[in-house]
PDB file of C-alpha atoms in Angstrom:
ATOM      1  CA  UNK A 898     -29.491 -37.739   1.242  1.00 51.00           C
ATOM      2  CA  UNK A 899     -26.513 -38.011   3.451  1.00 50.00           C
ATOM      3  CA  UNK A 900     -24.600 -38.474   0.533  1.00 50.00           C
ATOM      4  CA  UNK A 901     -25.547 -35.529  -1.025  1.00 51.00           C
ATOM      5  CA  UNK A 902     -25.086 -33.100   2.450  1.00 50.00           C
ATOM      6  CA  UNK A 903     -21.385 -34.434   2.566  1.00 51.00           C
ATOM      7  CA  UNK A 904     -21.190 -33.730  -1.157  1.00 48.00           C
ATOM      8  CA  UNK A 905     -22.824 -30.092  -0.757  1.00 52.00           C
ATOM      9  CA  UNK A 906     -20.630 -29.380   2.187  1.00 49.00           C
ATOM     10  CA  UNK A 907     -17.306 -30.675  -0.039  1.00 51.00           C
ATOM     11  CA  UNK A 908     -18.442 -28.201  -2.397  1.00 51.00           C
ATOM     12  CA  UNK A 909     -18.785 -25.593   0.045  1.00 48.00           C
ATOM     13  CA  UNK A 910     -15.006 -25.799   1.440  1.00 53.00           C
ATOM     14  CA  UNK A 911     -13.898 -26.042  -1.947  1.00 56.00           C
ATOM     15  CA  UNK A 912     -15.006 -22.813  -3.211  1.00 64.00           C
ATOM     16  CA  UNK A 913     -12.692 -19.906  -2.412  1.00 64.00           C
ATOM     17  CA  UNK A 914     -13.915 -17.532   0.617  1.00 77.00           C
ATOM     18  CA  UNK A 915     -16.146 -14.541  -0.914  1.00 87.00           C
ATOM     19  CA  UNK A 916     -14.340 -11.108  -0.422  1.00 92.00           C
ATOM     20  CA  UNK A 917     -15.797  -7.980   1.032  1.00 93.00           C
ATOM     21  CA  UNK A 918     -17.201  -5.075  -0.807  1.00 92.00           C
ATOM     22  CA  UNK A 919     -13.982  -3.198   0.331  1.00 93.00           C
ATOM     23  CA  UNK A 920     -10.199  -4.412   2.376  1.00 94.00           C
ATOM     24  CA  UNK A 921     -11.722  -2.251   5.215  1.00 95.00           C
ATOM     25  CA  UNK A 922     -14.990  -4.299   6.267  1.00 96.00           C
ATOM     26  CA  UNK A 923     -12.130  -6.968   7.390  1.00 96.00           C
ATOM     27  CA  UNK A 924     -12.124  -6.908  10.811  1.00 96.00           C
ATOM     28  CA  UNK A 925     -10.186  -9.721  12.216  1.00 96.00           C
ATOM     29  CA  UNK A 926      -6.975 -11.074  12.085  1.00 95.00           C
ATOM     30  CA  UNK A 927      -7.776 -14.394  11.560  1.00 95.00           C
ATOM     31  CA  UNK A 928     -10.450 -13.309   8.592  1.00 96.00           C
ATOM     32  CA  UNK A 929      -7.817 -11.688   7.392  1.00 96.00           C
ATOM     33  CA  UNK A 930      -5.801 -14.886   7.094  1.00 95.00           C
ATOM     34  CA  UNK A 931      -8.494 -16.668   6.100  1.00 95.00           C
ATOM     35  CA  UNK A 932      -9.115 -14.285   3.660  1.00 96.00           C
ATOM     36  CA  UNK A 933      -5.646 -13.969   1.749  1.00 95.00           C
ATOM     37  CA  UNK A 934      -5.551 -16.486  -0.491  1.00 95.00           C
ATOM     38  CA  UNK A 935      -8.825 -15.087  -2.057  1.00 95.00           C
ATOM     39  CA  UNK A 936      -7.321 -11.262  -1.528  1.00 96.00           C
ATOM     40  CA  UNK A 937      -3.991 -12.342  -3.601  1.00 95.00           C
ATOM     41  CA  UNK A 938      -5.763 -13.569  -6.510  1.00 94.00           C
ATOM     42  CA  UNK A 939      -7.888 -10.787  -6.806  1.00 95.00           C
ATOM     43  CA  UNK A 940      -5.419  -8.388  -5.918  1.00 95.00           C
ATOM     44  CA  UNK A 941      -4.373  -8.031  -9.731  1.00 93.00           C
ATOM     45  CA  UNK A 942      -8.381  -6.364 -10.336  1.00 95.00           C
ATOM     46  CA  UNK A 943      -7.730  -4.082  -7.250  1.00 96.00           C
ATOM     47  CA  UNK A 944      -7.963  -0.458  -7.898  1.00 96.00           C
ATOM     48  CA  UNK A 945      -5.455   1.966  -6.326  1.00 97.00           C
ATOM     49  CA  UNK A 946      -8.025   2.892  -3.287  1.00 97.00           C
ATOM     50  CA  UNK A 947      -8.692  -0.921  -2.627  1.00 97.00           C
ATOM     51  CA  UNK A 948      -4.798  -1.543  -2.281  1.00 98.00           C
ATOM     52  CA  UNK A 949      -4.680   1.121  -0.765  1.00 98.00           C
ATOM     53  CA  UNK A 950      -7.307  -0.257   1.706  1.00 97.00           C
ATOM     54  CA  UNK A 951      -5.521  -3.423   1.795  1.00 98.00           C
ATOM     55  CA  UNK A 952      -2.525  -1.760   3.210  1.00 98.00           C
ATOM     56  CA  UNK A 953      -4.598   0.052   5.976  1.00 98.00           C
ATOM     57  CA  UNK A 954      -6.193  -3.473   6.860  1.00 97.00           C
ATOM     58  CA  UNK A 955      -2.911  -5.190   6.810  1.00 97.00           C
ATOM     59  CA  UNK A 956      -1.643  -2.401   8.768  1.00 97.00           C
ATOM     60  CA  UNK A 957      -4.705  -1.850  11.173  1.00 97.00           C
ATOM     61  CA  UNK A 958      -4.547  -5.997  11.850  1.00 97.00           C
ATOM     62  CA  UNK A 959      -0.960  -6.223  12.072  1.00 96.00           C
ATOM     63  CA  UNK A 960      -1.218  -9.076   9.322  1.00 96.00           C
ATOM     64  CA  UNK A 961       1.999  -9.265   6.856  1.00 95.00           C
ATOM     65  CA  UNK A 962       2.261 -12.907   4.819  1.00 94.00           C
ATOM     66  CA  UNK A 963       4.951 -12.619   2.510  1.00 94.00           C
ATOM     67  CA  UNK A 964       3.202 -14.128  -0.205  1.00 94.00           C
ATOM     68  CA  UNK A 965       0.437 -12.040  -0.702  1.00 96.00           C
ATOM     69  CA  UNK A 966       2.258  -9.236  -0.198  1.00 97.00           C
ATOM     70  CA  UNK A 967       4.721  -9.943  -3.008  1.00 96.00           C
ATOM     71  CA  UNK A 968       2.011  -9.741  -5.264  1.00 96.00           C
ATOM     72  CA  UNK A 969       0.557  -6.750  -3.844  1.00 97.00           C
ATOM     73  CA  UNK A 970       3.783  -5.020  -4.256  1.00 97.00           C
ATOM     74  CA  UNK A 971       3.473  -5.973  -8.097  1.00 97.00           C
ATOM     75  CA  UNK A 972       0.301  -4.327  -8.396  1.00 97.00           C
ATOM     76  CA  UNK A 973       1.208  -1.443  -6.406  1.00 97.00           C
ATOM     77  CA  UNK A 974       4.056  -0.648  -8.690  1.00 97.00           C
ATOM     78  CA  UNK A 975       2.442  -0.744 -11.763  1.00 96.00           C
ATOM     79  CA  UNK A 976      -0.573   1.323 -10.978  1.00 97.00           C
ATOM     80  CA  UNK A 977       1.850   3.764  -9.861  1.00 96.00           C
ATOM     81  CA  UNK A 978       3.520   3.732 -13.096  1.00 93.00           C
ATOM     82  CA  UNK A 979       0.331   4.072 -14.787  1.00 94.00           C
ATOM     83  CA  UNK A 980      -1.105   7.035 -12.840  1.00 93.00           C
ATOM     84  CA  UNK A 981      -3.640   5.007 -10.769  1.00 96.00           C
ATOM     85  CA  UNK A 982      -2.389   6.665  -7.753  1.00 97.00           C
ATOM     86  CA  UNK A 983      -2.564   9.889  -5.910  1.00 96.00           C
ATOM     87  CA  UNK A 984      -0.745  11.705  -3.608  1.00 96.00           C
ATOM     88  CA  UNK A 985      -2.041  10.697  -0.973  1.00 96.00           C
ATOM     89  CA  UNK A 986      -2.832   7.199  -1.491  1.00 98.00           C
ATOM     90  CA  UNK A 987       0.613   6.598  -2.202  1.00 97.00           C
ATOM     91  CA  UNK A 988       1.721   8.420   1.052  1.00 97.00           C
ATOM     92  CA  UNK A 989      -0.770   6.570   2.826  1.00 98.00           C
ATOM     93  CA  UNK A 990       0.502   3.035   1.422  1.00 98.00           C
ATOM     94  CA  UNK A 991       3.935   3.866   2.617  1.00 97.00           C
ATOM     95  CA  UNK A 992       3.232   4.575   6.104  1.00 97.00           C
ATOM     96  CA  UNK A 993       0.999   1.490   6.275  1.00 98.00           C
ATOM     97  CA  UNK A 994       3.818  -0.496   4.487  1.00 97.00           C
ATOM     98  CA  UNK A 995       6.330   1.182   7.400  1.00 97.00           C
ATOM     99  CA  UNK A 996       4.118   0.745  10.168  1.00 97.00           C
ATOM    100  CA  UNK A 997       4.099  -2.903   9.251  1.00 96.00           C
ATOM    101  CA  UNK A 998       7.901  -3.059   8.568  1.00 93.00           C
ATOM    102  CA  UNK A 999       7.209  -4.628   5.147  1.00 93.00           C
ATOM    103  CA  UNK A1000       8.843  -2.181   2.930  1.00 89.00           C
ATOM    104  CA  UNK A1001       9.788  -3.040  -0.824  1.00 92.00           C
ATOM    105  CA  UNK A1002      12.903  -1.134  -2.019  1.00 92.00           C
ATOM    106  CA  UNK A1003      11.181  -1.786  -5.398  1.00 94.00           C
ATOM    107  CA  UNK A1004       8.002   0.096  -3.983  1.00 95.00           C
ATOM    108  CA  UNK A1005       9.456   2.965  -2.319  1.00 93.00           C
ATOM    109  CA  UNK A1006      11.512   3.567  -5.487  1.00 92.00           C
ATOM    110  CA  UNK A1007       9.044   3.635  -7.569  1.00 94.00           C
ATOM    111  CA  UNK A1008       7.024   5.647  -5.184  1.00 95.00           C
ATOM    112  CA  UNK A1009       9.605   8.498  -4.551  1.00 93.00           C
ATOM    113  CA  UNK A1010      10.489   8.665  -8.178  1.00 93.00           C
ATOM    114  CA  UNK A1011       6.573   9.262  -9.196  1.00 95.00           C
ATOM    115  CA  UNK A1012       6.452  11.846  -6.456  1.00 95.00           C
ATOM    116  CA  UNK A1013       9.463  13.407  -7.604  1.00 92.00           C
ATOM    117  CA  UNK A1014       7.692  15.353 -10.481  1.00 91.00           C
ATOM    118  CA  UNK A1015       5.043  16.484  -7.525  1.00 94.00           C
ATOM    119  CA  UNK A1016       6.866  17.610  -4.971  1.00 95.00           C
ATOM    120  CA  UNK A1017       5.898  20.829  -5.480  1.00 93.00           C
ATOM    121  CA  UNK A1018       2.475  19.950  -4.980  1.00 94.00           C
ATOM    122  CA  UNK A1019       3.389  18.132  -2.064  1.00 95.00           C
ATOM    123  CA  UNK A1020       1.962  20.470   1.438  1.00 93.00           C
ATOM    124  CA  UNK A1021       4.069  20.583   4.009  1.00 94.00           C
ATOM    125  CA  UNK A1022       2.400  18.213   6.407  1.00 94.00           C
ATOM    126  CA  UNK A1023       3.156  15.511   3.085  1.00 95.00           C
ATOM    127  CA  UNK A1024       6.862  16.407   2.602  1.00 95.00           C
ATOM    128  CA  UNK A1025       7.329  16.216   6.539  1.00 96.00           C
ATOM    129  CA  UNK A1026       5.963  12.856   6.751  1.00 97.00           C
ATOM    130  CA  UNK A1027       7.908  11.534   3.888  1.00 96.00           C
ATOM    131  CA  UNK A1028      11.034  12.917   4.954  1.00 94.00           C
ATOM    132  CA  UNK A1029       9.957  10.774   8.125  1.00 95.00           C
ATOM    133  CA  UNK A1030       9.199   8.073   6.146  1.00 95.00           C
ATOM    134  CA  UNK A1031      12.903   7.544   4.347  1.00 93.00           C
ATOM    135  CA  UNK A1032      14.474   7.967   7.684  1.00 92.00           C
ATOM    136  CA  UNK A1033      12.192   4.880   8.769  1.00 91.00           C
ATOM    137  CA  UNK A1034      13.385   2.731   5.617  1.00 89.00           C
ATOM    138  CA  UNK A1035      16.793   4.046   5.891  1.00 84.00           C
ATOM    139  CA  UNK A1036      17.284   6.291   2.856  1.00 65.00           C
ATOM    140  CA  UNK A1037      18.986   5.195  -0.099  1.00 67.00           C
ATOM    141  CA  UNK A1038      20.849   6.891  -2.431  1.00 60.00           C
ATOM    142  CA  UNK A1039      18.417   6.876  -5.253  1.00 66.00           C
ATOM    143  CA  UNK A1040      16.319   8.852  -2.677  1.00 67.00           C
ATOM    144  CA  UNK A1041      18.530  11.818  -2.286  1.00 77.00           C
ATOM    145  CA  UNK A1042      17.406  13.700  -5.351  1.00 87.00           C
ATOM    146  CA  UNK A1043      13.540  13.421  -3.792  1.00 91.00           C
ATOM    147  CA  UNK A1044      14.785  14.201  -0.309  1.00 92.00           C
ATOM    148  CA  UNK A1045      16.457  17.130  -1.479  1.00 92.00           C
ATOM    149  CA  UNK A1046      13.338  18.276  -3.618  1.00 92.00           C
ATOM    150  CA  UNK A1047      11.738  17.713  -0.651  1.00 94.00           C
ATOM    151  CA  UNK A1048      13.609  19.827   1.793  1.00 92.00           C
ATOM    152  CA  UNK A1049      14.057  22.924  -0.690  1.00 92.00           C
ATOM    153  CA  UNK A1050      11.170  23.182  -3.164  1.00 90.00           C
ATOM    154  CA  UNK A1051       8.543  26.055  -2.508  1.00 89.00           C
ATOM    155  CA  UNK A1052       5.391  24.736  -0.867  1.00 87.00           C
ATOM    156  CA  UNK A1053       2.175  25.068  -3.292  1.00 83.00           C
ATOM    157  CA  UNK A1054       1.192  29.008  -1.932  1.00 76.00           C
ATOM    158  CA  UNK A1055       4.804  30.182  -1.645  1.00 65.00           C
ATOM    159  CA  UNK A1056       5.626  29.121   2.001  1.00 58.00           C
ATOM    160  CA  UNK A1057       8.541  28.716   2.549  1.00 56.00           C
ATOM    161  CA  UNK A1058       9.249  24.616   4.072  1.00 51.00           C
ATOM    162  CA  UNK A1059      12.425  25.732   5.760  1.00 55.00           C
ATOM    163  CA  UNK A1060      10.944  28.348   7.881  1.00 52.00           C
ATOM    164  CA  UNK A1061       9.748  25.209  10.165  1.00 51.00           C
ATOM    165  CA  UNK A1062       7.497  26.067  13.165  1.00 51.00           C
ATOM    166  CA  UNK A1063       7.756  22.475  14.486  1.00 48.00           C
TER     167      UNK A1063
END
């Protein structure tokens, strides 16, 4: 019997921790270390709203481990390429990525060059914070074509972004 316990209990610790239903049920830090091995691995499954999640979390915690997040950024960048994102997820996983100060050049390239063809579906509270944003990460000069779209394309309605009330 004792045997068996030890045995059942070996088991137990062997088997990798079971995730939430979504990145935002994490609460703590330390589950969210705990956590991370389990979140990297199935990180390559996660849809664009639970990286997107996992970025809030990570952000929301204050938790950045280098490893898992290189293999977020992977998945990131190719559900961008494929569409998986919108708008606003992808504006929200740069701010989280910022507000952690765990930016990927990688990422934000791919992420201004997808919004690139939406800027002018972009309101003005979006284009704002993303001009915000690449003044966080220090713009780059494969940025200046977006920043530029960003700065002089007409707002969706005709309003004109220049005519700034802020």
């Amino acid at each position: 019997k004792q045997e068996e316990k030890q045995l059942d209990s070996e088991d137990l610790a062997a088997q990798p921790p079971k995730l939430p239903s979504s990145m935002r049920d994490i609460q703590t830090f330390s589950e969210f270390l705990r956590l991370s091995p389990a979140i990297q691995e199935a990180s390559m499954k996660m849809s664009a709203d639970e990286l997107t999640a996992l970025c809030e979390t990570a952000a929301r915690l204050k938790f950045f481990d280098g490893e898992l997040f290189e293999a977020v950024f992977v998945h990131i960048r190719c559900r961008i390429r494929w569409g998986q994102f919108d708008i606003h997820q992808v504006t929200a996983v740069a701010q989280h990525l910022v507000d952690l100060n765990a930016t990927d050049p990688e990422v934000f390239r791919d992420m201004t060059q997808w919004l690139q063809h939406r800027v002018s579906t972009m309101s003005k509270a979006q284009r704002l914070q993303w001009l915000k944003l690449l003044a966080a990460v220090g713009n780059r000069n494969d940025e200046d074509d977006f920043e530029e779209k960003l700065r002089t394309q007409p707002l969706p309605g005709g309003v004109d972004i220049s005519s700034s009330d802020d």
